[in-house]
Structures are given as C-alpha cells and as structure tokens.
C-alpha atoms as an extended CHARMM CRD file, in Angstrom:
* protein
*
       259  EXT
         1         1  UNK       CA              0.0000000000        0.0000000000        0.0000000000  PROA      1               0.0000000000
         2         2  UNK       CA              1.7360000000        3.3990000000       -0.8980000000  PROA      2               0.0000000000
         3         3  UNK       CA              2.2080000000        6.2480000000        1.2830000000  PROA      3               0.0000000000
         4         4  UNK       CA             -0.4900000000        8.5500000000        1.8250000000  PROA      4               0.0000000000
         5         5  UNK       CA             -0.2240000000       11.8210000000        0.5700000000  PROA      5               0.0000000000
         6         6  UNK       CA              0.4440000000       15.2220000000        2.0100000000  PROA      6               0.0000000000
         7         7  UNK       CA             -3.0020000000       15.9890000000        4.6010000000  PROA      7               0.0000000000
         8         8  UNK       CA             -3.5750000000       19.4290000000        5.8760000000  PROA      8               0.0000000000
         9         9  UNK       CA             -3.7740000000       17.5420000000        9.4490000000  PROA      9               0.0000000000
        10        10  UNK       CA              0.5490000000       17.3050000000        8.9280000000  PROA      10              0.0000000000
        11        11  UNK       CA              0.4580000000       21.2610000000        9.2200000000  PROA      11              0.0000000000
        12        12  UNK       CA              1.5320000000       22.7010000000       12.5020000000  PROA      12              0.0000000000
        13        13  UNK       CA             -1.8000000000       23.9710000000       13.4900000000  PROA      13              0.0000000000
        14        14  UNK       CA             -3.0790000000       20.5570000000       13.5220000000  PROA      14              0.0000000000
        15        15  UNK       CA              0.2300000000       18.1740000000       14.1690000000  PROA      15              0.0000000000
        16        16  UNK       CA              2.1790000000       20.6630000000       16.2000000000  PROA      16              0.0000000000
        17        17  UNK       CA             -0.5310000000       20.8670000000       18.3190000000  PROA      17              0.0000000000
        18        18  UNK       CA             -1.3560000000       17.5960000000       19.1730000000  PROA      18              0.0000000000
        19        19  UNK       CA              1.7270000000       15.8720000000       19.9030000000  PROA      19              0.0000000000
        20        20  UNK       CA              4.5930000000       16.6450000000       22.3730000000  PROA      20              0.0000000000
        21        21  UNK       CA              7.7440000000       15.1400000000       21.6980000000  PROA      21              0.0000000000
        22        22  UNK       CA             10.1410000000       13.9940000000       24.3600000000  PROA      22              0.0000000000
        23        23  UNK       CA             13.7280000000       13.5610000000       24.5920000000  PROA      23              0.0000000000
        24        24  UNK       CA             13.9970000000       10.9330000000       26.5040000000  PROA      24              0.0000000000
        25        25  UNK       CA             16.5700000000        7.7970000000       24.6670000000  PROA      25              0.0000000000
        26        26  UNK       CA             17.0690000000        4.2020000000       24.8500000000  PROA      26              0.0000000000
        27        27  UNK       CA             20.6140000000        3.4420000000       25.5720000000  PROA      27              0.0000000000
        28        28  UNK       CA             21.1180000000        0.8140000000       22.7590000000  PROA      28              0.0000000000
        29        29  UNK       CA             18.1250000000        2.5360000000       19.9810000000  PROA      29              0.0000000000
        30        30  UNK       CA             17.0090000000       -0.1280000000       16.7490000000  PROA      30              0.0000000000
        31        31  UNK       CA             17.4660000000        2.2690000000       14.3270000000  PROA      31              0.0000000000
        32        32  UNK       CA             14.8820000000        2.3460000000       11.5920000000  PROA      32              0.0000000000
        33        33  UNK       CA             15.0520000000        4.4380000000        8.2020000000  PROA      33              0.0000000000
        34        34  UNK       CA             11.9460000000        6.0660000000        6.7910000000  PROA      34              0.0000000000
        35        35  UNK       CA             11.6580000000        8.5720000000        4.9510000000  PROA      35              0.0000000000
        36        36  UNK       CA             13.2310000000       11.9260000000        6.0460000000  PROA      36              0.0000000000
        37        37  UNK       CA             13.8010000000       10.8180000000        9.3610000000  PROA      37              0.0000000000
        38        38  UNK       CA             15.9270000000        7.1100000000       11.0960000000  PROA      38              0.0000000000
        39        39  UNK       CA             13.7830000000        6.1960000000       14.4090000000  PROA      39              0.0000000000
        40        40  UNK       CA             15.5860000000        5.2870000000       17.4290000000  PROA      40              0.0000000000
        41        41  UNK       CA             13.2460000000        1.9720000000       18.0310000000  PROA      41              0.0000000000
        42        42  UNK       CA             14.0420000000       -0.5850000000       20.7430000000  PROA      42              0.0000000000
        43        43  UNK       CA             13.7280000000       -4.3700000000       19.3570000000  PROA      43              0.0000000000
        44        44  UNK       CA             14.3150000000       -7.4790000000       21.8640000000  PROA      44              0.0000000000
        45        45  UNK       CA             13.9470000000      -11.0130000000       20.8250000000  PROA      45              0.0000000000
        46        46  UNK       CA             13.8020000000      -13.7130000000       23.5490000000  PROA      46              0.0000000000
        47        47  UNK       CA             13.0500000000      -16.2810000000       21.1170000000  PROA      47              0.0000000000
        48        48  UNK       CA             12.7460000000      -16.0740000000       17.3930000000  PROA      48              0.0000000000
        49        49  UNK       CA              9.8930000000      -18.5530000000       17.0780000000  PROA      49              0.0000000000
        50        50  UNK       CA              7.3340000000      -16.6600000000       19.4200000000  PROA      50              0.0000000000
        51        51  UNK       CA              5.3290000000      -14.0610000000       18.6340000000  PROA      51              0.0000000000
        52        52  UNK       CA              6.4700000000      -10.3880000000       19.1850000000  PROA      52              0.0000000000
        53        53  UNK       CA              4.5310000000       -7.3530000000       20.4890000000  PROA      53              0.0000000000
        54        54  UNK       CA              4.5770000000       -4.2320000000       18.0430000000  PROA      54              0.0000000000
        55        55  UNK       CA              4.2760000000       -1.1310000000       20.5260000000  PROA      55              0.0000000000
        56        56  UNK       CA              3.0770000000        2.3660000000       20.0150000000  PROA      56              0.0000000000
        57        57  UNK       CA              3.1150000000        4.6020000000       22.7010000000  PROA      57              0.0000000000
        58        58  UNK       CA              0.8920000000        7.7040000000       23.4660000000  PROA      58              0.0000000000
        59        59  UNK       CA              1.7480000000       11.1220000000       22.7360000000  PROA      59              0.0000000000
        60        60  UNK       CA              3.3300000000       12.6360000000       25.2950000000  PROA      60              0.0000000000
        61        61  UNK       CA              5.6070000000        9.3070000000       26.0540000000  PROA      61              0.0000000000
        62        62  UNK       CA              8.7520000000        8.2520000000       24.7130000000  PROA      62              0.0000000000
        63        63  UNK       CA             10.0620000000        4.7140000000       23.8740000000  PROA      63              0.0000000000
        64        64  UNK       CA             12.1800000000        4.6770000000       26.9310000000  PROA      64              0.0000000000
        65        65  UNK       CA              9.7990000000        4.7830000000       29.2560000000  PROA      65              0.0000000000
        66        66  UNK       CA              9.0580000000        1.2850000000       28.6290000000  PROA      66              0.0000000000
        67        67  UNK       CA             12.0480000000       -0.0510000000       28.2870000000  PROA      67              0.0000000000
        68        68  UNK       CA             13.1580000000       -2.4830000000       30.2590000000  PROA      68              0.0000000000
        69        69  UNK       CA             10.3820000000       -2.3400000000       32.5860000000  PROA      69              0.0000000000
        70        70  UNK       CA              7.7930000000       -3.2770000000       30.2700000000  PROA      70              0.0000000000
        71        71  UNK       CA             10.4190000000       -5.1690000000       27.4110000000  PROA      71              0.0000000000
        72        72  UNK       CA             10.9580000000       -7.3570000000       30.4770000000  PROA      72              0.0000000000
        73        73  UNK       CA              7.5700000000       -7.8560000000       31.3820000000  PROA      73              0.0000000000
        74        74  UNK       CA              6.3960000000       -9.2440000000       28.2160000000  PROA      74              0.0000000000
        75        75  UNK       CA              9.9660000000      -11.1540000000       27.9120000000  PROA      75              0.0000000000
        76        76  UNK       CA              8.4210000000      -13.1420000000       31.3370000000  PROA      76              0.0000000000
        77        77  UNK       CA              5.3600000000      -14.2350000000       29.0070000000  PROA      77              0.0000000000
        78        78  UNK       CA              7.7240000000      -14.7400000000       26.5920000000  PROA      78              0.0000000000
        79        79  UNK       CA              7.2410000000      -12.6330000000       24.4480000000  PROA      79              0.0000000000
        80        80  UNK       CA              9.7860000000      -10.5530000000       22.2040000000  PROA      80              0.0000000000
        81        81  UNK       CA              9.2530000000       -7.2510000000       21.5130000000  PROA      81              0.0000000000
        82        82  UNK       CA              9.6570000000       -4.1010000000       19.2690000000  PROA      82              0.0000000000
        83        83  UNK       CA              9.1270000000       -0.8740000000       20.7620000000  PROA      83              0.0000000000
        84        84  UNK       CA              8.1650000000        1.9430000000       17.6990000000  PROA      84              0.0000000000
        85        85  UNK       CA              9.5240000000        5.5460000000       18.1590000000  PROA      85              0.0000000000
        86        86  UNK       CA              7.6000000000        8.3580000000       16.5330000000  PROA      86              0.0000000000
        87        87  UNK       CA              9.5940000000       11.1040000000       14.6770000000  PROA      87              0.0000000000
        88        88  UNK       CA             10.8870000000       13.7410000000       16.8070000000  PROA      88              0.0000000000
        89        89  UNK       CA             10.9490000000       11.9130000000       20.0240000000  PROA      89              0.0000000000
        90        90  UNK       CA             13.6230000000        9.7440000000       21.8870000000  PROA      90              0.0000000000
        91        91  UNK       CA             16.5100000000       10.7220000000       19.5810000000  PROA      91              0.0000000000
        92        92  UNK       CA             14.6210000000        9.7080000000       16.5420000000  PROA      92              0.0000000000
        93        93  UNK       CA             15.0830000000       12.8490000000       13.5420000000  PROA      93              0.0000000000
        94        94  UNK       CA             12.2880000000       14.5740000000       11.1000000000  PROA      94              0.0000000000
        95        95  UNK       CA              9.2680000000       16.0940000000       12.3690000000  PROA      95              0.0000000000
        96        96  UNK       CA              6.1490000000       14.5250000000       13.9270000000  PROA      96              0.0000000000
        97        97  UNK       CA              3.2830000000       14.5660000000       11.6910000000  PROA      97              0.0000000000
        98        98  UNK       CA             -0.1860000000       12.4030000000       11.7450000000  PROA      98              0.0000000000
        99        99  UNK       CA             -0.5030000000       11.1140000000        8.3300000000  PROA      99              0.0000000000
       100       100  UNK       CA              3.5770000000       11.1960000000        7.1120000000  PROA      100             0.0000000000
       101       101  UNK       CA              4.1490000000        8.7120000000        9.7520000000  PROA      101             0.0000000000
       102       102  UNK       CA              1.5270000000        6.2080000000        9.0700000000  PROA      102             0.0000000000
       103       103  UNK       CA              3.7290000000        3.3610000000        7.1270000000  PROA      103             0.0000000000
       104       104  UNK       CA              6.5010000000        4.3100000000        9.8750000000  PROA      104             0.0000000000
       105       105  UNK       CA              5.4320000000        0.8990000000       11.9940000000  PROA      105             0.0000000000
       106       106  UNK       CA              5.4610000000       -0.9810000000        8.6610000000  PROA      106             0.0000000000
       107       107  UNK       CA              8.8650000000        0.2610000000        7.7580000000  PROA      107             0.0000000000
       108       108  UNK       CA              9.6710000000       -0.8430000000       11.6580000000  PROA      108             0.0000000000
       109       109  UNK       CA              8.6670000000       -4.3130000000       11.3200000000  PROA      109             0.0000000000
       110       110  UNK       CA             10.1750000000       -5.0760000000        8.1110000000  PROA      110             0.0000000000
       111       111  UNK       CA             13.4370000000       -3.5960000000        9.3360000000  PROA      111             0.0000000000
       112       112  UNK       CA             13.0700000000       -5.8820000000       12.5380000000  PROA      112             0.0000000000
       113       113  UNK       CA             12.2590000000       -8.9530000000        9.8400000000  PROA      113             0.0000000000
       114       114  UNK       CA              8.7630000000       -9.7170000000       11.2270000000  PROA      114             0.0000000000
       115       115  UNK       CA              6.0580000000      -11.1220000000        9.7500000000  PROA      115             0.0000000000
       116       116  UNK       CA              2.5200000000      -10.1630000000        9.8740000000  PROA      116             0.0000000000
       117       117  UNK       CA              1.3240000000      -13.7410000000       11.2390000000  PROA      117             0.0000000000
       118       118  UNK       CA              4.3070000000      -13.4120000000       14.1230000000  PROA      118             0.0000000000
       119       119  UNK       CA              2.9940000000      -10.1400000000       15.4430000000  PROA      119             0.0000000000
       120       120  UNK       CA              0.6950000000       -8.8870000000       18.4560000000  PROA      120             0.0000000000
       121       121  UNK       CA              0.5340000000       -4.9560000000       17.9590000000  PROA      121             0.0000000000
       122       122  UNK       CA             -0.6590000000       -2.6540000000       20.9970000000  PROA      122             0.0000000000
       123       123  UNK       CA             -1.3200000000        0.8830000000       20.5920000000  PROA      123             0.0000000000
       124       124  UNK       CA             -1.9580000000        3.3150000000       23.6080000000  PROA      124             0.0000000000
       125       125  UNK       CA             -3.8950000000        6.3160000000       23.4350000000  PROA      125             0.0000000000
       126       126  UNK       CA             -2.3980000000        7.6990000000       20.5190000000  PROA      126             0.0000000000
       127       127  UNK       CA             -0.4440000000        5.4080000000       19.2760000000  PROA      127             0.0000000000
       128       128  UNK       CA             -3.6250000000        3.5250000000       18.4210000000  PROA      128             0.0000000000
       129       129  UNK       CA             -3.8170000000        5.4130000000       15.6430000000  PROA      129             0.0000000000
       130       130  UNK       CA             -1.0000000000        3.8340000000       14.0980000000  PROA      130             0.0000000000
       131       131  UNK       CA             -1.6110000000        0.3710000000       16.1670000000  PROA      131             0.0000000000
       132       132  UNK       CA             -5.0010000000        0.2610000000       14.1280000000  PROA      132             0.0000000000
       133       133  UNK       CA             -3.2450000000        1.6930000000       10.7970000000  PROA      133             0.0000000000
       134       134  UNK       CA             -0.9870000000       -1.5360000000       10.8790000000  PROA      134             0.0000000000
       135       135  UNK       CA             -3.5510000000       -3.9760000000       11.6780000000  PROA      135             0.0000000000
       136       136  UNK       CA             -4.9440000000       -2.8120000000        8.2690000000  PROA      136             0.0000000000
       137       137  UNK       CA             -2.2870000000       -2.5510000000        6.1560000000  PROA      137             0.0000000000
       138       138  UNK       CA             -1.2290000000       -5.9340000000        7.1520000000  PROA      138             0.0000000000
       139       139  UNK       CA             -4.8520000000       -7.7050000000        8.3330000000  PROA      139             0.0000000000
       140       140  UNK       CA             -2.8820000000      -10.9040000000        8.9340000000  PROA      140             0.0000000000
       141       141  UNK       CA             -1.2530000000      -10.0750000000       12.5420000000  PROA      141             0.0000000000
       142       142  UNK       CA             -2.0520000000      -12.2530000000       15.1220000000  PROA      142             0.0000000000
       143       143  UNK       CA             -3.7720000000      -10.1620000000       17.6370000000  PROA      143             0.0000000000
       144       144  UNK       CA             -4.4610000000       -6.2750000000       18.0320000000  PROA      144             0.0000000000
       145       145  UNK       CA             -4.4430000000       -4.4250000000       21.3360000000  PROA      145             0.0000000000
       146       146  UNK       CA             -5.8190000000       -0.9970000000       21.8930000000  PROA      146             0.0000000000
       147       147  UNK       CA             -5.2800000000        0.3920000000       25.2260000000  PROA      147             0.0000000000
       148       148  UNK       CA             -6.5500000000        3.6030000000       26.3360000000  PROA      148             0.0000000000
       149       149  UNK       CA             -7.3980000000        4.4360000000       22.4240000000  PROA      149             0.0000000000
       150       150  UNK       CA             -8.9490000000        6.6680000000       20.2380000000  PROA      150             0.0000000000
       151       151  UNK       CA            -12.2230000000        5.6810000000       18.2850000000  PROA      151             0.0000000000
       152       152  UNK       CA            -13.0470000000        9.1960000000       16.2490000000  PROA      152             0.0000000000
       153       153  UNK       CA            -10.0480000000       10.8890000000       15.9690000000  PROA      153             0.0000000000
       154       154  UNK       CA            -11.4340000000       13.9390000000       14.8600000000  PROA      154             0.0000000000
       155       155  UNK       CA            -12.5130000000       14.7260000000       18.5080000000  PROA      155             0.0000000000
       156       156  UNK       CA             -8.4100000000       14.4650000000       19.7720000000  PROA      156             0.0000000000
       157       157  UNK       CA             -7.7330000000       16.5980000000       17.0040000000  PROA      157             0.0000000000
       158       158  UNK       CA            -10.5140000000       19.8520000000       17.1560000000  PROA      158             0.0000000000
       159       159  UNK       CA             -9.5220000000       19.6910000000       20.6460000000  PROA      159             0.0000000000
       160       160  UNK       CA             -5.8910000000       20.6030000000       20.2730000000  PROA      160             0.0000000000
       161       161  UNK       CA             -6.3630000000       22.1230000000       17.0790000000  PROA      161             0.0000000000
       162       162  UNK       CA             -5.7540000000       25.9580000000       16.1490000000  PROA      162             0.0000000000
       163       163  UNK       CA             -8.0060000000       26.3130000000       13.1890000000  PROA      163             0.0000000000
       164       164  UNK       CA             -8.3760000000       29.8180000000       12.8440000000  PROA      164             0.0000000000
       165       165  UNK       CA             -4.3780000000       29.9840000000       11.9750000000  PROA      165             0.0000000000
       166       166  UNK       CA             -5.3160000000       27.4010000000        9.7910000000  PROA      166             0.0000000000
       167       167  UNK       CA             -7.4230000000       28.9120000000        7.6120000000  PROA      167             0.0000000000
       168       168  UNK       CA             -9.5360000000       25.8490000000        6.9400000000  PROA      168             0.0000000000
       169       169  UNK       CA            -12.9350000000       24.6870000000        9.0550000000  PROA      169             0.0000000000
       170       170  UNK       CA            -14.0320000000       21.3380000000       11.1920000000  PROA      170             0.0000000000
       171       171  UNK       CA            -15.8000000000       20.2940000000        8.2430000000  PROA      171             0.0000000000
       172       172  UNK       CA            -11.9660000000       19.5490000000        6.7180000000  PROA      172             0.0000000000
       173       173  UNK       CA            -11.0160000000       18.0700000000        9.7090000000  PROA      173             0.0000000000
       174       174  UNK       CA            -13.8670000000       15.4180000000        9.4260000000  PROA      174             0.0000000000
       175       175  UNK       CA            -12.8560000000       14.6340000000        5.8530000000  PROA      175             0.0000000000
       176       176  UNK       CA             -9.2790000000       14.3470000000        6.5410000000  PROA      176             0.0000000000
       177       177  UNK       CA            -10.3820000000       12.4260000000        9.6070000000  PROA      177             0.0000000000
       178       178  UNK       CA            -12.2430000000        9.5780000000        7.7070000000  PROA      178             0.0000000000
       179       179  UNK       CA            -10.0580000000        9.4630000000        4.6740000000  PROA      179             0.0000000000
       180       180  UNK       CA             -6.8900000000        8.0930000000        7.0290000000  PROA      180             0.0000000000
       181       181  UNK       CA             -8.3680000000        7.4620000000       10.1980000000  PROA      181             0.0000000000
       182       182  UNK       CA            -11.2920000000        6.1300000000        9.9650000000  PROA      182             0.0000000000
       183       183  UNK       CA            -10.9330000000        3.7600000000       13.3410000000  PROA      183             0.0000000000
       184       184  UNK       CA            -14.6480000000        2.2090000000       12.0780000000  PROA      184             0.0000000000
       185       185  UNK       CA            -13.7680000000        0.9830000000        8.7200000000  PROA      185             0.0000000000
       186       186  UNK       CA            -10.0500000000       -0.0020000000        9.7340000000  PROA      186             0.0000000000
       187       187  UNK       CA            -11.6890000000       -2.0430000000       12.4830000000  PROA      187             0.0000000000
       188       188  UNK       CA            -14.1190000000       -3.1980000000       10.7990000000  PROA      188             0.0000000000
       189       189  UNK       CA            -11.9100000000       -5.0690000000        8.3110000000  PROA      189             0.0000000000
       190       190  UNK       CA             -9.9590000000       -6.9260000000       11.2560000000  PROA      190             0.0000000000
       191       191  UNK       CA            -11.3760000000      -10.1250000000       11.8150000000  PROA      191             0.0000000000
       192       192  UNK       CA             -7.9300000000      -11.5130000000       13.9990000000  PROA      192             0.0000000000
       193       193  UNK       CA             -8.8310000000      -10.9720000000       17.8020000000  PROA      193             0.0000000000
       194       194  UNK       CA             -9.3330000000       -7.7320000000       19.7030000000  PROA      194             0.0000000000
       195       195  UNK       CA             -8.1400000000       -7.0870000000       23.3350000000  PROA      195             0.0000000000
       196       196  UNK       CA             -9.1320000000       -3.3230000000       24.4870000000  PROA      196             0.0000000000
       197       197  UNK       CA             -7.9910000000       -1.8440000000       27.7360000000  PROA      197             0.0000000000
       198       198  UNK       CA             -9.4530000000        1.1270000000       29.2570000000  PROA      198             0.0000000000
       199       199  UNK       CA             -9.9730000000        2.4840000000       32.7180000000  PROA      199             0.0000000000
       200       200  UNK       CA            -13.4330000000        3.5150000000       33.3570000000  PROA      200             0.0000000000
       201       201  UNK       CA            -12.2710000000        6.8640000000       34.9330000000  PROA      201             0.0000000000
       202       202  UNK       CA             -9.9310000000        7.6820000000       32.1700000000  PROA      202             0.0000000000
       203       203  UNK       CA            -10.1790000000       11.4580000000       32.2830000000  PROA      203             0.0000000000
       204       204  UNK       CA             -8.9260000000       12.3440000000       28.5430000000  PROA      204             0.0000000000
       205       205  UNK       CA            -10.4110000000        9.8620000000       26.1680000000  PROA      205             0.0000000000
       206       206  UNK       CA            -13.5280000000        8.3310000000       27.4360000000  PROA      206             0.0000000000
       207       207  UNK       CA            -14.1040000000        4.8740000000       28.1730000000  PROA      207             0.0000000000
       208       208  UNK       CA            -17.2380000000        5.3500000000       25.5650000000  PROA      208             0.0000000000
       209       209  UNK       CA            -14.0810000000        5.5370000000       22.5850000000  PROA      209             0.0000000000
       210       210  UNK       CA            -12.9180000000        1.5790000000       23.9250000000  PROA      210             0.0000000000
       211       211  UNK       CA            -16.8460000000        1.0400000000       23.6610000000  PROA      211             0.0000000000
       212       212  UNK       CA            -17.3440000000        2.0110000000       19.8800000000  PROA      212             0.0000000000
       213       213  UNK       CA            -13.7150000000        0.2100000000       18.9410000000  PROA      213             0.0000000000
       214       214  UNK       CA            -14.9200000000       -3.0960000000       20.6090000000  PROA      214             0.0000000000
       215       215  UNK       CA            -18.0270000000       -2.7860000000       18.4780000000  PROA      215             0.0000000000
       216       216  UNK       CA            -16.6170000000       -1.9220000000       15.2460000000  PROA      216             0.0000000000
       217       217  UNK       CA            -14.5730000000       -4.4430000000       16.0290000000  PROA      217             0.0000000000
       218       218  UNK       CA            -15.0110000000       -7.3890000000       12.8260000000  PROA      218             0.0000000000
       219       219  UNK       CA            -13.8370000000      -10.6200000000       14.4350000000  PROA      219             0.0000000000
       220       220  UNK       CA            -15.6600000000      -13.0100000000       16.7920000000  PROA      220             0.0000000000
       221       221  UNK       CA            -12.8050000000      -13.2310000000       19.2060000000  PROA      221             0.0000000000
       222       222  UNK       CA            -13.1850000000       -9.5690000000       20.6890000000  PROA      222             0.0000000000
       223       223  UNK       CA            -12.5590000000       -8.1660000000       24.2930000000  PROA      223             0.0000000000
       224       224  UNK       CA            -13.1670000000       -5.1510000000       26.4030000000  PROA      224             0.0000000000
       225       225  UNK       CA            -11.8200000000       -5.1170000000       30.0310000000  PROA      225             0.0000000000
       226       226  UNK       CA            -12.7210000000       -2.1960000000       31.6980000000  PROA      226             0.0000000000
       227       227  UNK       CA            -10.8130000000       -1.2870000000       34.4810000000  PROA      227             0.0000000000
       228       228  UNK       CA            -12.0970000000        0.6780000000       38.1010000000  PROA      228             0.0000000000
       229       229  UNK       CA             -8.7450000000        1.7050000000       38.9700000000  PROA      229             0.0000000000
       230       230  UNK       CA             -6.6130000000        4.1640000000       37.6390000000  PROA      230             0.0000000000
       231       231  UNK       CA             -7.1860000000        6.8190000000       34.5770000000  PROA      231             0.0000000000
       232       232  UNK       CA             -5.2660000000        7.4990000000       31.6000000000  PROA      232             0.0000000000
       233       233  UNK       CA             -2.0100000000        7.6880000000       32.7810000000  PROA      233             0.0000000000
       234       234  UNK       CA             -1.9610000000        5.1800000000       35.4560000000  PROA      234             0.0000000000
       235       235  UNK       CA             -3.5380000000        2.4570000000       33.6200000000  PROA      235             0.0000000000
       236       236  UNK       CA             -0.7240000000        0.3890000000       33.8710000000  PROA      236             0.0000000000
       237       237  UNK       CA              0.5020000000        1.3860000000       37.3580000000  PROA      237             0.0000000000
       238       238  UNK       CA             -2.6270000000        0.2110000000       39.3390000000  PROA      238             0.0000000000
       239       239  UNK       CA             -3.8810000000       -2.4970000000       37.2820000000  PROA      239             0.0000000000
       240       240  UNK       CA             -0.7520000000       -3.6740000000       36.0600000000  PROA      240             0.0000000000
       241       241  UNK       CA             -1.2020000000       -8.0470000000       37.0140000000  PROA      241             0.0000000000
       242       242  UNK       CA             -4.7150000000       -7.9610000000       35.3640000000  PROA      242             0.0000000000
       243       243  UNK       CA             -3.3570000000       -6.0500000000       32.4050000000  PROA      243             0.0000000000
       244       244  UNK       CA             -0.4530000000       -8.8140000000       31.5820000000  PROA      244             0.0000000000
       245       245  UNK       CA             -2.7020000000      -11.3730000000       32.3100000000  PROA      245             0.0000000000
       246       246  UNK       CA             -4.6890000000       -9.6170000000       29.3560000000  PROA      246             0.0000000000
       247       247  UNK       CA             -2.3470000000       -9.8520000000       27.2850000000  PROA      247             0.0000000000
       248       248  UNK       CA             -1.2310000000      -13.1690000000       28.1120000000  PROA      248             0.0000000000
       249       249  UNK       CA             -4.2410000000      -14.2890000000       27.4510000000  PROA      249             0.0000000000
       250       250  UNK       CA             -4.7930000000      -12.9400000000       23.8540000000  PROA      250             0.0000000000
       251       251  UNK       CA             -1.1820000000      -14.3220000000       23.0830000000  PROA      251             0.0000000000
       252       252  UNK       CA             -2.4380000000      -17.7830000000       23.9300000000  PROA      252             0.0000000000
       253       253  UNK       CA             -5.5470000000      -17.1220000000       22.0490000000  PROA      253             0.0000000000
       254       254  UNK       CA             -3.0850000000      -15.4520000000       18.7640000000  PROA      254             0.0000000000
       255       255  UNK       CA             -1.2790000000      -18.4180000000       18.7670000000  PROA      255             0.0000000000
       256       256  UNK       CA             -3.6730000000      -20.7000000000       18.3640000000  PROA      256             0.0000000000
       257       257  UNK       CA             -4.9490000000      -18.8570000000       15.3240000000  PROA      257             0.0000000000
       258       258  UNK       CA             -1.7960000000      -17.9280000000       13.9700000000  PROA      258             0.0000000000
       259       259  UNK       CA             -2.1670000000      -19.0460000000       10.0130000000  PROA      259             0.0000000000
C-alpha cells in the first residue's frame, strides 16, 4: 500500500498541536530508516519462534519509558518485543506529523524482519492510531491491542487544534479524519482478535471511545476489560497483574490462530 499523501492535518496547526515530543533515549536505539527521518526503536527477541509485540506509545511518552520495565515484562510471558519511536521523540530525527508517519510501523517491522502472522501490535492512546493503521495494512497479525485508544479521531484533534491559523474549518477536519483514520472501517476489516484496555475513569479519552472500537470491532474473538482503577495515565501502574494477564491471554488465544 503506498504512502499517503500530504493531509492538511501534517500542518503545525493541527500536528504541532497535538503531539509533544520527548527527549527521553534508549541506551542501545534499533534504528529504523523512513523517509526523512531514522527512528531510534528498541527491538528485543527472547526467542525467534514466538510471537512479538509491536508497541506504540501515546503522545506525550517516549520509547524509553518502557524499556526495560515493560520489554521485560512481556519477555516473562515470553514474548519478544519491538518498541516503535515516533519522529521527533527519543533521539529519533524529522518532524512529527499524523498522516507522514503512518507506514513508519510498517517500515519498523520489516526492518526488525517480522512477519505479519508473528505479530501482536498494541497501541496506547495515541499510538492507536497507528496500532489500528498496521492492523490494516497488514490484516494478517495475530492479535491487536488498543489500550486507552482513540475511536473518532477527529474529537483528539478539534480539541488541540488551532483552526483559525489554519485557515480551513471542522468540516476539513472530518474529511481528513475519515479518509486516514477512519478507526470504524479499519476495524471493521480486522477479523484476527481484539483485546481493548481502558480504565473507566480515564479522564482524557472516554471509556465510551474503547466502547465504539470493541463494536466496530469485525472478528468473533473480541474483548473489552474495563478497568475501576486508575485513569489514563496510570492504567498500567494500578492495574498492572490484570493487564499482563490480558495480554497473556490474547497471546495464547493469537497463537492458536496464527495461520
């Protein structure tokens, strides 16, 4: 599938304002080319024959914050794991845009030598955006995982965005919105199994976003665990047994349907 083309959401009133880049480096980065821009990723393999976790984290995160407390946590369920920097942050170069980064996690996974069949892929608040944007470029990965995530994109973006600099309306937003994230149809297509996380009390995307993605969801193997402790930032923190248990669950599940 080609690149997309240029989107007025990759302008600065739009992309500048919605994501926050951090500095913050992993000691031993997987670099990735793409184009403009090499991404300081973080790849582990505990053992080439298992499946691997594709991560995304959320916007104002960096790869190194999960690394190695959460590369060791999924290395315990045996998992191996590739950890996908966004443009700007942790030492990676270029500039952070929404739509010029969506093949960036294909361009991660072939560099890593994955295969779609091989692959869990998690996306966290924002980085289900490009979670989802994987799952359908390559509808053949073994399991998809949005935690925290975004159903209608267009409501992250008005929120942040500053369209009177702009010089174009809401009504563009929409368009832009549905033409390369359109969570509903991208879902929709998925039939591999779901796993959504969400805290009920998550203060900046609703828990009724994790309700629309497990509908739109297109498989019968679909999940929504709702959590009552924590919000969005602390997801992990106070639920973080039940959460690995989630995902050791769906990895059981992926590998049985592996094809």
């Amino acid at each position: 599938m080609p690149d997309h083309a240029a989107s007025i959401l990759d302008l600065p009133q739009v992309s500048g304002s919605y994501f926050f880049p951090q500095d913050r480096c992993v000691d031993e980065p997987f670099v990735v080319n793409v184009p403009g821009a090499r991404l300081h990723c973080f790849h582990r393999v505990v053992a080439p024959q298992n499946l691997t976790l594709v991560h995304f984290h959320g916007n104002g995160e960096a790869v190194a914050d999960y690394v190695p407390d959460m590369a060791d946590e999924l290395a315990n369920l045996g998992l191996n794991s590739l950890f996908v920097e966004y443009r700007q942050y942790g030492g990676s170069t270029g500039e952070a845009h929404l739509v010029a980064m969506l093949g960036d996690g294909e361009a991660a996974i072939h560099a890593a030598g994955l295969v779609p069949e091989s692959m869990l892929v998690l996306g966290r608040s924002m980085g289900s955006l490009y979670a989802l944007e994987l799952a359908y470029r390559l509808p053949r990965i073994a399991g998809l995982i949005i935690e925290s995530g975004i159903a209608d994109a267009a409501e992250r973006f008005l929120k942040y965005a500053d369209l009177s600099a702009a010089g174009f309306t809401e009504a563009e937003v929409h368009a832009e919105v549905q033409r390369h994230f359109n969570h509903k149809r991208k879902l929709s297509d998925y039939r591999g199994p779901v796993l959504i996380l969400h805290t009920e009390r998550d203060g900046l995307i609703d828990i009724s976003h994790a309700e629309r993605n497990h509908r739109w969801a297109g498989g019968t193997e679909k999940r929504l665990v709702r959590f009552s402790q924590g919000n969005h930032n602390t997801i992990l923190a106070r639920n973080r047994v039940q959460y690995f248990q989630a995902i050791s669950r769906l990895a059981r599940i992926a590998g049985k349907v592996r094809h």
